PDB file of C-alpha atoms in Angstrom:
ATOM      1  CA  GLU A  12      -8.840   2.805 -12.281  1.00  0.00           C
ATOM      2  CA  ALA A  13      -5.983   1.436 -14.375  1.00  0.00           C
ATOM      3  CA  ALA A  14      -5.506  -1.429 -11.928  1.00  0.00           C
ATOM      4  CA  LEU A  15      -8.967  -2.745 -12.761  1.00  0.00           C
ATOM      5  CA  ASP A  16      -8.723  -2.072 -16.495  1.00  0.00           C
ATOM      6  CA  SER A  17      -5.499  -4.063 -16.862  1.00  0.00           C
ATOM      7  CA  GLY A  18      -6.752  -7.025 -14.824  1.00  0.00           C
ATOM      8  CA  TRP A  19      -4.219  -6.215 -12.107  1.00  0.00           C
ATOM      9  CA  ASN A  20      -5.159  -7.915  -8.851  1.00  0.00           C
ATOM     10  CA  SER A  21      -8.258  -9.484 -10.422  1.00  0.00           C
ATOM     11  CA  ALA A  22      -8.503 -12.173  -7.723  1.00  0.00           C
ATOM     12  CA  GLY A  23      -8.707  -9.677  -4.867  1.00  0.00           C
ATOM     13  CA  THR A  24      -9.061  -6.025  -3.973  1.00  0.00           C
ATOM     14  CA  ALA A  25      -7.407  -3.699  -6.482  1.00  0.00           C
ATOM     15  CA  MET A  26      -4.778  -1.468  -4.898  1.00  0.00           C
ATOM     16  CA  THR A  27      -5.601   1.999  -6.220  1.00  0.00           C
ATOM     17  CA  ARG A  28      -4.322   5.431  -5.205  1.00  0.00           C
ATOM     18  CA  LYS A  29      -7.813   6.404  -4.096  1.00  0.00           C
ATOM     19  CA  LEU A  30      -8.195   3.330  -1.887  1.00  0.00           C
ATOM     20  CA  MET A  31      -4.772   3.888  -0.336  1.00  0.00           C
ATOM     21  CA  VAL A  32      -5.687   7.480   0.600  1.00  0.00           C
ATOM     22  CA  GLU A  33      -8.909   6.204   2.195  1.00  0.00           C
ATOM     23  CA  ILE A  34      -6.993   3.578   4.178  1.00  0.00           C
ATOM     24  CA  CYS A  35      -4.442   6.146   5.341  1.00  0.00           C
ATOM     25  CA  GLN A  36      -7.144   8.528   6.505  1.00  0.00           C
ATOM     26  CA  ARG A  37      -8.996   5.745   8.362  1.00  0.00           C
ATOM     27  CA  HIS A  38      -5.823   5.152  10.385  1.00  0.00           C
ATOM     28  CA  ASP A  39      -5.024   8.829  11.084  1.00  0.00           C
ATOM     29  CA  GLY A  40      -2.571   9.034   8.184  1.00  0.00           C
ATOM     30  CA  TYR A  41      -2.176  11.650   5.481  1.00  0.00           C
ATOM     31  CA  ARG A  42      -3.579  12.176   1.984  1.00  0.00           C
ATOM     32  CA  THR A  43      -0.064  12.842   0.681  1.00  0.00           C
ATOM     33  CA  PRO A  44       1.552   9.407   0.240  1.00  0.00           C
ATOM     34  CA  GLU A  45       5.189  10.312   0.894  1.00  0.00           C
ATOM     35  CA  VAL A  46       4.566  11.738   4.381  1.00  0.00           C
ATOM     36  CA  ASN A  47       3.019   8.529   5.723  1.00  0.00           C
ATOM     37  CA  ASP A  48       5.525   6.553   7.771  1.00  0.00           C
ATOM     38  CA  LYS A  49       3.066   3.762   8.681  1.00  0.00           C
ATOM     39  CA  LEU A  50       0.720   1.949   6.344  1.00  0.00           C
ATOM     40  CA  TYR A  51      -1.943  -0.368   7.717  1.00  0.00           C
ATOM     41  CA  LEU A  52      -2.871  -2.655   4.821  1.00  0.00           C
ATOM     42  CA  HIS A  53      -3.824  -5.687   6.919  1.00  0.00           C
ATOM     43  CA  SER A  54      -6.940  -7.671   5.970  1.00  0.00           C
ATOM     44  CA  GLN A  55      -7.718  -5.639   2.826  1.00  0.00           C
ATOM     45  CA  GLY A  56      -8.002  -8.555   0.388  1.00  0.00           C
ATOM     46  CA  PHE A  57      -4.910  -7.639  -1.649  1.00  0.00           C
ATOM     47  CA  ARG A  58      -3.356 -10.427  -3.726  1.00  0.00           C
ATOM     48  CA  ARG A  59      -0.495  -8.260  -5.018  1.00  0.00           C
ATOM     49  CA  LEU A  60       1.058  -4.916  -4.235  1.00  0.00           C
ATOM     50  CA  ASP A  61       0.870  -2.451  -7.114  1.00  0.00           C
ATOM     51  CA  PRO A  62       4.411  -1.066  -7.614  1.00  0.00           C
ATOM     52  CA  GLU A  63       3.020   2.101  -9.246  1.00  0.00           C
ATOM     53  CA  VAL A  64       1.066   2.885  -6.092  1.00  0.00           C
ATOM     54  CA  MET A  65       3.651   1.702  -3.558  1.00  0.00           C
ATOM     55  CA  LYS A  66       6.444   3.786  -5.130  1.00  0.00           C
ATOM     56  CA  LEU A  67       4.628   6.901  -3.878  1.00  0.00           C
ATOM     57  CA  TYR A  68       5.104   5.887  -0.229  1.00  0.00           C
ATOM     58  CA  THR A  69       8.788   6.777   0.013  1.00  0.00           C
ATOM     59  CA  GLY A  70       8.631   7.763   3.699  1.00  0.00           C
ATOM     60  CA  LEU A  71       7.304   4.409   4.850  1.00  0.00           C
ATOM     61  CA  ARG A  72       8.971   2.865   7.902  1.00  0.00           C
ATOM     62  CA  CYS A  73       6.344   0.296   8.977  1.00  0.00           C
ATOM     63  CA  LEU A  74       4.077  -1.737   6.722  1.00  0.00           C
ATOM     64  CA  TRP A  75       1.365  -4.087   7.988  1.00  0.00           C
ATOM     65  CA  LEU A  76       0.285  -6.700   5.427  1.00  0.00           C
ATOM     66  CA  GLN A  77      -1.063  -9.630   7.459  1.00  0.00           C
ATOM     67  CA  GLY A  78      -4.431 -11.083   6.543  1.00  0.00           C
ATOM     68  CA  ASN A  79      -4.028 -10.600   2.778  1.00  0.00           C
ATOM     69  CA  GLY A  80      -3.483 -13.314   0.194  1.00  0.00           C
ATOM     70  CA  LEU A  81      -0.112 -12.055  -1.022  1.00  0.00           C
ATOM     71  CA  GLU A  82       1.832 -14.588  -3.063  1.00  0.00           C
ATOM     72  CA  ARG A  83       4.989 -12.503  -2.759  1.00  0.00           C
ATOM     73  CA  ILE A  84       6.043  -9.117  -1.506  1.00  0.00           C
ATOM     74  CA  GLU A  85       7.292  -6.873  -4.302  1.00  0.00           C
ATOM     75  CA  GLY A  86       7.084  -3.284  -5.463  1.00  0.00           C
ATOM     76  CA  LEU A  87       8.813  -1.811  -2.428  1.00  0.00           C
ATOM     77  CA  ASP A  88      12.036  -0.743  -4.149  1.00  0.00           C
ATOM     78  CA  ASP A  89      11.316   2.966  -3.595  1.00  0.00           C
ATOM     79  CA  CYS A  90      10.357   2.430   0.055  1.00  0.00           C
ATOM     80  CA  VAL A  91      13.955   2.532   1.285  1.00  0.00           C
ATOM     81  CA  GLU A  92      13.085   3.620   4.850  1.00  0.00           C
ATOM     82  CA  ILE A  93      11.137   0.451   5.736  1.00  0.00           C
ATOM     83  CA  ARG A  94      12.283  -1.009   9.039  1.00  0.00           C
ATOM     84  CA  ASN A  95       9.306  -3.199   9.979  1.00  0.00           C
ATOM     85  CA  LEU A  96       7.384  -5.419   7.605  1.00  0.00           C
TER      86      LEU A  96
END
């Protein structure tokens, strides 16, 4: 994936589109990113959020991020429906 090729997130788990679909499906979500309103990303080993992946989740209302090593939360500009973080 491009995330790995560019060194993106090299200190932790790379946030890829494929991984995000797998996570969504594990938590009874959908393969189509924009129809997911909840995203359970807790304890996944992410160090950064990939804006190119997160911009696909435009219908997001709740985002769980605890248990990751995030230095800052960014890349959510297109997720305008978020109410709970």
